[in-house]
């Protein structure tokens, strides 16, 4: 009963806010669950852009990885209004839209000499000792599925529970990683690692929201801001490997 009451009260607050938003600038609160891999390319610039445009909105950002933060379940339970995820559970209460695609990359120490302009085959990945996210994790599942289909071995050096930990371990020469480009963005810009896209191995990102609780005007504007930020990063060449979908 308590869970139902909380959901009903949240819905009443949203309806009240929607009525206000019909006549004013977006206000109130909006909560987004974001992957840590997008911190520098998407999350921080989006927060800056959103705050400048909508200072009357209290924006909350919850960050975590699959297995630690289950972003889709947070939307389902009403703890987040919007989430960006790579794995979407088939829940009738959720509406998901794939909006971004990018290749999974092989990331190694600087000395490995990997080239962003020269993709590598999965066969090469199979020869590396890998640092991988712990289960359950959608990025690991993508890799394991691809390797199993080709009957390639998966040599796991160790597991890490955050992109930053994995990237620091790669920089230290403890192994290679298979993560999206956005996870390695800062390390690559600073020349601390090298990177190459893996052929025919892509990551799709989806926006998830509730079907039962429509987004407020503040939430809709956050979706617009996220897409604009990503589009500008792609156009500037900072995220050239990514493709923003309609």
mmCIF file of C-alpha atoms in Angstrom:
data_model
loop_
_atom_site.group_PDB
_atom_site.id
_atom_site.type_symbol
_atom_site.label_atom_id
_atom_site.label_comp_id
_atom_site.label_asym_id
_atom_site.label_seq_id
_atom_site.Cartn_x
_atom_site.Cartn_y
_atom_site.Cartn_z
ATOM 1 C CA UNK A 1 0.000 0.000 0.000
ATOM 2 C CA UNK A 2 2.852 2.357 0.813
ATOM 3 C CA UNK A 3 4.458 1.796 -2.605
ATOM 4 C CA UNK A 4 1.138 2.431 -4.341
ATOM 5 C CA UNK A 5 0.564 5.580 -2.282
ATOM 6 C CA UNK A 6 4.010 6.938 -3.149
ATOM 7 C CA UNK A 7 3.345 6.327 -6.835
ATOM 8 C CA UNK A 8 -0.040 8.057 -6.663
ATOM 9 C CA UNK A 9 1.376 11.079 -4.843
ATOM 10 C CA UNK A 10 4.165 11.370 -7.417
ATOM 11 C CA UNK A 11 1.582 11.228 -10.184
ATOM 12 C CA UNK A 12 -0.479 13.984 -8.528
ATOM 13 C CA UNK A 13 2.665 16.137 -8.239
ATOM 14 C CA UNK A 14 3.412 15.592 -11.934
ATOM 15 C CA UNK A 15 -0.120 16.531 -12.983
ATOM 16 C CA UNK A 16 0.043 19.670 -10.859
ATOM 17 C CA UNK A 17 3.392 20.546 -12.414
ATOM 18 C CA UNK A 18 2.114 19.900 -15.954
ATOM 19 C CA UNK A 19 -0.754 22.344 -15.359
ATOM 20 C CA UNK A 20 1.728 24.988 -14.194
ATOM 21 C CA UNK A 21 4.005 24.293 -17.159
ATOM 22 C CA UNK A 22 1.197 25.025 -19.595
ATOM 23 C CA UNK A 23 1.534 28.692 -18.673
ATOM 24 C CA UNK A 24 5.106 29.052 -17.448
ATOM 25 C CA UNK A 25 8.643 27.909 -18.016
ATOM 26 C CA UNK A 26 9.377 24.314 -16.901
ATOM 27 C CA UNK A 27 9.866 24.103 -13.149
ATOM 28 C CA UNK A 28 9.777 21.539 -10.374
ATOM 29 C CA UNK A 29 12.132 18.546 -10.352
ATOM 30 C CA UNK A 30 13.381 15.957 -12.827
ATOM 31 C CA UNK A 31 15.589 12.930 -12.143
ATOM 32 C CA UNK A 32 17.739 11.212 -14.760
ATOM 33 C CA UNK A 33 19.692 7.959 -14.406
ATOM 34 C CA UNK A 34 22.833 8.186 -16.538
ATOM 35 C CA UNK A 35 25.647 5.727 -17.324
ATOM 36 C CA UNK A 36 29.066 6.779 -15.961
ATOM 37 C CA UNK A 37 30.629 6.149 -19.368
ATOM 38 C CA UNK A 38 28.812 9.245 -20.679
ATOM 39 C CA UNK A 39 29.946 11.534 -17.868
ATOM 40 C CA UNK A 40 32.255 13.843 -19.812
ATOM 41 C CA UNK A 41 30.815 13.657 -23.317
ATOM 42 C CA UNK A 42 27.127 13.885 -22.409
ATOM 43 C CA UNK A 43 26.172 14.233 -18.750
ATOM 44 C CA UNK A 44 28.257 17.234 -17.662
ATOM 45 C CA UNK A 45 27.684 19.350 -20.800
ATOM 46 C CA UNK A 46 23.972 18.478 -20.719
ATOM 47 C CA UNK A 47 23.683 19.557 -17.079
ATOM 48 C CA UNK A 48 25.398 22.862 -17.901
ATOM 49 C CA UNK A 49 23.145 23.469 -20.903
ATOM 50 C CA UNK A 50 19.997 22.492 -19.016
ATOM 51 C CA UNK A 51 20.743 24.686 -15.990
ATOM 52 C CA UNK A 52 21.385 27.672 -18.231
ATOM 53 C CA UNK A 53 18.069 27.210 -20.026
ATOM 54 C CA UNK A 54 15.895 26.110 -17.117
ATOM 55 C CA UNK A 55 17.232 27.526 -13.845
ATOM 56 C CA UNK A 56 13.863 26.978 -12.167
ATOM 57 C CA UNK A 57 14.151 23.189 -12.427
ATOM 58 C CA UNK A 58 15.927 21.076 -9.819
ATOM 59 C CA UNK A 59 17.832 18.516 -11.884
ATOM 60 C CA UNK A 60 18.945 15.304 -10.189
ATOM 61 C CA UNK A 61 21.428 12.963 -11.862
ATOM 62 C CA UNK A 62 21.898 9.432 -10.584
ATOM 63 C CA UNK A 63 24.948 7.647 -11.936
ATOM 64 C CA UNK A 64 25.839 3.982 -11.798
ATOM 65 C CA UNK A 65 26.514 0.824 -13.775
ATOM 66 C CA UNK A 66 24.387 -2.179 -14.605
ATOM 67 C CA UNK A 67 24.362 -4.480 -11.610
ATOM 68 C CA UNK A 68 24.907 -1.562 -9.214
ATOM 69 C CA UNK A 69 22.287 0.783 -10.553
ATOM 70 C CA UNK A 70 19.512 -0.855 -12.514
ATOM 71 C CA UNK A 71 18.378 2.234 -14.359
ATOM 72 C CA UNK A 72 15.308 0.740 -16.021
ATOM 73 C CA UNK A 73 13.971 -0.502 -12.667
ATOM 74 C CA UNK A 74 14.473 2.969 -11.172
ATOM 75 C CA UNK A 75 12.184 4.377 -13.866
ATOM 76 C CA UNK A 76 9.746 1.521 -13.316
ATOM 77 C CA UNK A 77 9.628 2.242 -9.561
ATOM 78 C CA UNK A 78 9.292 5.994 -10.052
ATOM 79 C CA UNK A 79 12.728 6.803 -8.608
ATOM 80 C CA UNK A 80 13.858 8.308 -11.919
ATOM 81 C CA UNK A 81 11.873 10.055 -14.637
ATOM 82 C CA UNK A 82 14.247 9.211 -17.455
ATOM 83 C CA UNK A 83 17.186 6.850 -17.978
ATOM 84 C CA UNK A 84 19.823 6.179 -20.617
ATOM 85 C CA UNK A 85 20.572 2.456 -20.785
ATOM 86 C CA UNK A 86 22.071 -0.207 -23.008
ATOM 87 C CA UNK A 87 19.856 -2.988 -21.738
ATOM 88 C CA UNK A 88 16.079 -2.664 -21.604
ATOM 89 C CA UNK A 89 13.869 -5.128 -19.769
ATOM 90 C CA UNK A 90 10.639 -6.058 -21.553
ATOM 91 C CA UNK A 91 8.283 -4.304 -19.146
ATOM 92 C CA UNK A 92 4.899 -3.132 -20.380
ATOM 93 C CA UNK A 93 5.135 -0.126 -18.053
ATOM 94 C CA UNK A 94 8.250 1.204 -19.810
ATOM 95 C CA UNK A 95 8.642 3.049 -23.081
ATOM 96 C CA UNK A 96 12.091 2.731 -24.619
ATOM 97 C CA UNK A 97 13.533 4.406 -27.698
ATOM 98 C CA UNK A 98 16.907 3.510 -29.168
ATOM 99 C CA UNK A 99 18.422 6.884 -30.054
ATOM 100 C CA UNK A 100 22.179 6.382 -30.288
ATOM 101 C CA UNK A 101 24.539 3.772 -31.697
ATOM 102 C CA UNK A 102 28.314 3.461 -31.469
ATOM 103 C CA UNK A 103 30.897 0.690 -31.890
ATOM 104 C CA UNK A 104 32.347 -1.244 -29.012
ATOM 105 C CA UNK A 105 36.077 -0.518 -28.950
ATOM 106 C CA UNK A 106 39.212 -2.421 -28.072
ATOM 107 C CA UNK A 107 41.111 -0.182 -25.673
ATOM 108 C CA UNK A 108 44.722 -0.734 -24.751
ATOM 109 C CA UNK A 109 47.665 1.118 -23.233
ATOM 110 C CA UNK A 110 49.239 3.856 -25.298
ATOM 111 C CA UNK A 111 52.074 1.487 -26.261
ATOM 112 C CA UNK A 112 49.587 -0.836 -28.008
ATOM 113 C CA UNK A 113 49.330 1.694 -30.845
ATOM 114 C CA UNK A 114 45.658 1.082 -31.615
ATOM 115 C CA UNK A 115 44.253 3.476 -34.222
ATOM 116 C CA UNK A 116 40.685 4.918 -34.055
ATOM 117 C CA UNK A 117 40.691 5.035 -37.861
ATOM 118 C CA UNK A 118 41.591 1.343 -38.248
ATOM 119 C CA UNK A 119 39.020 -1.122 -36.926
ATOM 120 C CA UNK A 120 40.051 -4.506 -35.550
ATOM 121 C CA UNK A 121 38.445 -7.908 -35.955
ATOM 122 C CA UNK A 122 36.989 -9.951 -33.125
ATOM 123 C CA UNK A 123 39.801 -12.458 -33.708
ATOM 124 C CA UNK A 124 42.266 -9.874 -32.414
ATOM 125 C CA UNK A 125 40.169 -9.258 -29.314
ATOM 126 C CA UNK A 126 40.323 -12.988 -28.575
ATOM 127 C CA UNK A 127 44.114 -12.775 -28.312
ATOM 128 C CA UNK A 128 44.023 -10.138 -25.564
ATOM 129 C CA UNK A 129 43.842 -10.469 -21.816
ATOM 130 C CA UNK A 130 40.741 -8.454 -20.966
ATOM 131 C CA UNK A 131 39.562 -6.337 -18.065
ATOM 132 C CA UNK A 132 35.778 -6.646 -18.060
ATOM 133 C CA UNK A 133 32.807 -5.350 -16.020
ATOM 134 C CA UNK A 134 31.439 -7.827 -13.504
ATOM 135 C CA UNK A 135 28.151 -9.576 -14.176
ATOM 136 C CA UNK A 136 25.386 -8.599 -14.666
ATOM 137 C CA UNK A 137 26.456 -6.026 -17.247
ATOM 138 C CA UNK A 138 25.053 -5.448 -20.717
ATOM 139 C CA UNK A 139 28.387 -4.435 -22.267
ATOM 140 C CA UNK A 140 29.952 -7.657 -21.047
ATOM 141 C CA UNK A 141 26.981 -9.607 -22.387
ATOM 142 C CA UNK A 142 27.459 -8.072 -25.854
ATOM 143 C CA UNK A 143 31.086 -9.205 -25.870
ATOM 144 C CA UNK A 144 30.431 -12.671 -24.441
ATOM 145 C CA UNK A 145 27.638 -13.337 -26.913
ATOM 146 C CA UNK A 146 29.775 -12.288 -29.898
ATOM 147 C CA UNK A 147 32.723 -14.387 -28.717
ATOM 148 C CA UNK A 148 30.542 -17.430 -28.052
ATOM 149 C CA UNK A 149 28.940 -17.227 -31.507
ATOM 150 C CA UNK A 150 32.388 -17.357 -33.115
ATOM 151 C CA UNK A 151 33.635 -19.920 -30.583
ATOM 152 C CA UNK A 152 36.452 -17.602 -29.545
ATOM 153 C CA UNK A 153 38.009 -17.821 -26.064
ATOM 154 C CA UNK A 154 37.506 -15.010 -23.574
ATOM 155 C CA UNK A 155 40.637 -14.402 -21.528
ATOM 156 C CA UNK A 156 39.589 -12.404 -18.449
ATOM 157 C CA UNK A 157 42.449 -10.771 -16.540
ATOM 158 C CA UNK A 158 40.121 -9.418 -13.854
ATOM 159 C CA UNK A 159 36.776 -7.710 -13.361
ATOM 160 C CA UNK A 160 36.236 -4.037 -12.556
ATOM 161 C CA UNK A 161 33.063 -2.383 -11.328
ATOM 162 C CA UNK A 162 33.462 1.039 -12.975
ATOM 163 C CA UNK A 163 34.686 2.433 -16.305
ATOM 164 C CA UNK A 164 37.218 4.648 -14.511
ATOM 165 C CA UNK A 165 38.772 1.690 -12.685
ATOM 166 C CA UNK A 166 38.941 -0.288 -15.930
ATOM 167 C CA UNK A 167 40.508 2.610 -17.834
ATOM 168 C CA UNK A 168 43.136 3.198 -15.136
ATOM 169 C CA UNK A 169 43.991 -0.509 -15.222
ATOM 170 C CA UNK A 170 44.332 -0.405 -19.011
ATOM 171 C CA UNK A 171 46.567 2.665 -18.765
ATOM 172 C CA UNK A 172 48.739 0.793 -16.250
ATOM 173 C CA UNK A 173 49.179 -2.053 -18.733
ATOM 174 C CA UNK A 174 47.192 -4.611 -16.767
ATOM 175 C CA UNK A 175 45.163 -5.669 -19.793
ATOM 176 C CA UNK A 176 42.828 -4.502 -22.549
ATOM 177 C CA UNK A 177 39.185 -3.452 -22.338
ATOM 178 C CA UNK A 178 36.163 -3.551 -24.619
ATOM 179 C CA UNK A 179 34.054 -0.478 -23.892
ATOM 180 C CA UNK A 180 32.232 2.215 -25.879
ATOM 181 C CA UNK A 181 34.285 5.156 -27.134
ATOM 182 C CA UNK A 182 32.610 7.483 -24.637
ATOM 183 C CA UNK A 183 34.131 5.477 -21.756
ATOM 184 C CA UNK A 184 37.647 6.193 -23.013
ATOM 185 C CA UNK A 185 37.115 9.744 -24.258
ATOM 186 C CA UNK A 186 39.113 11.630 -21.618
ATOM 187 C CA UNK A 187 41.917 9.066 -21.459
ATOM 188 C CA UNK A 188 42.233 9.106 -25.258
ATOM 189 C CA UNK A 189 42.273 12.916 -25.439
ATOM 190 C CA UNK A 190 45.075 12.974 -22.880
ATOM 191 C CA UNK A 191 47.072 10.334 -24.764
ATOM 192 C CA UNK A 192 46.898 7.854 -21.912
ATOM 193 C CA UNK A 193 45.426 4.944 -23.911
ATOM 194 C CA UNK A 194 44.994 3.845 -27.526
ATOM 195 C CA UNK A 195 41.761 2.643 -29.092
ATOM 196 C CA UNK A 196 40.249 1.014 -32.174
ATOM 197 C CA UNK A 197 36.615 0.147 -32.996
ATOM 198 C CA UNK A 198 35.751 -3.553 -33.184
ATOM 199 C CA UNK A 199 34.192 -4.460 -36.518
ATOM 200 C CA UNK A 200 30.529 -5.502 -36.460
ATOM 201 C CA UNK A 201 30.176 -5.037 -32.696
ATOM 202 C CA UNK A 202 27.939 -2.100 -31.787
ATOM 203 C CA UNK A 203 26.351 -0.686 -28.656
ATOM 204 C CA UNK A 204 22.855 0.791 -28.820
ATOM 205 C CA UNK A 205 21.768 3.341 -26.224
ATOM 206 C CA UNK A 206 18.083 3.799 -25.379
ATOM 207 C CA UNK A 207 16.047 6.449 -23.591
ATOM 208 C CA UNK A 208 13.654 4.877 -21.111
ATOM 209 C CA UNK A 209 10.626 6.467 -19.504
ATOM 210 C CA UNK A 210 7.401 5.290 -17.908
ATOM 211 C CA UNK A 211 4.265 4.699 -19.956
ATOM 212 C CA UNK A 212 2.112 5.187 -16.876
ATOM 213 C CA UNK A 213 3.677 8.474 -15.730
ATOM 214 C CA UNK A 214 4.080 10.916 -18.626
ATOM 215 C CA UNK A 215 7.145 13.142 -18.490
ATOM 216 C CA UNK A 216 6.648 16.674 -17.241
ATOM 217 C CA UNK A 217 7.668 19.600 -19.407
ATOM 218 C CA UNK A 218 10.956 19.628 -17.480
ATOM 219 C CA UNK A 219 11.537 15.984 -18.380
ATOM 220 C CA UNK A 220 10.733 16.540 -22.058
ATOM 221 C CA UNK A 221 13.169 19.436 -22.161
ATOM 222 C CA UNK A 222 15.847 17.210 -20.636
ATOM 223 C CA UNK A 223 15.367 14.732 -23.491
ATOM 224 C CA UNK A 224 15.796 17.582 -25.973
ATOM 225 C CA UNK A 225 18.940 18.753 -24.170
ATOM 226 C CA UNK A 226 20.509 15.289 -24.178
ATOM 227 C CA UNK A 227 19.949 14.880 -27.912
ATOM 228 C CA UNK A 228 21.288 18.372 -28.667
ATOM 229 C CA UNK A 229 24.405 17.734 -26.604
ATOM 230 C CA UNK A 230 25.101 14.442 -28.342
ATOM 231 C CA UNK A 231 24.469 15.966 -31.772
ATOM 232 C CA UNK A 232 26.957 18.762 -31.042
ATOM 233 C CA UNK A 233 29.609 16.298 -29.849
ATOM 234 C CA UNK A 234 29.217 14.251 -33.035
ATOM 235 C CA UNK A 235 29.264 17.347 -35.258
ATOM 236 C CA UNK A 236 32.406 18.688 -33.572
ATOM 237 C CA UNK A 237 34.247 15.419 -34.172
ATOM 238 C CA UNK A 238 34.597 14.648 -30.470
ATOM 239 C CA UNK A 239 32.338 11.611 -30.865
ATOM 240 C CA UNK A 240 32.711 10.892 -34.565
ATOM 241 C CA UNK A 241 32.121 7.161 -34.154
ATOM 242 C CA UNK A 242 28.606 7.655 -32.788
ATOM 243 C CA UNK A 243 25.407 7.914 -34.795
ATOM 244 C CA UNK A 244 22.361 9.764 -33.471
ATOM 245 C CA UNK A 245 19.150 8.088 -34.604
ATOM 246 C CA UNK A 246 15.904 9.971 -35.429
#
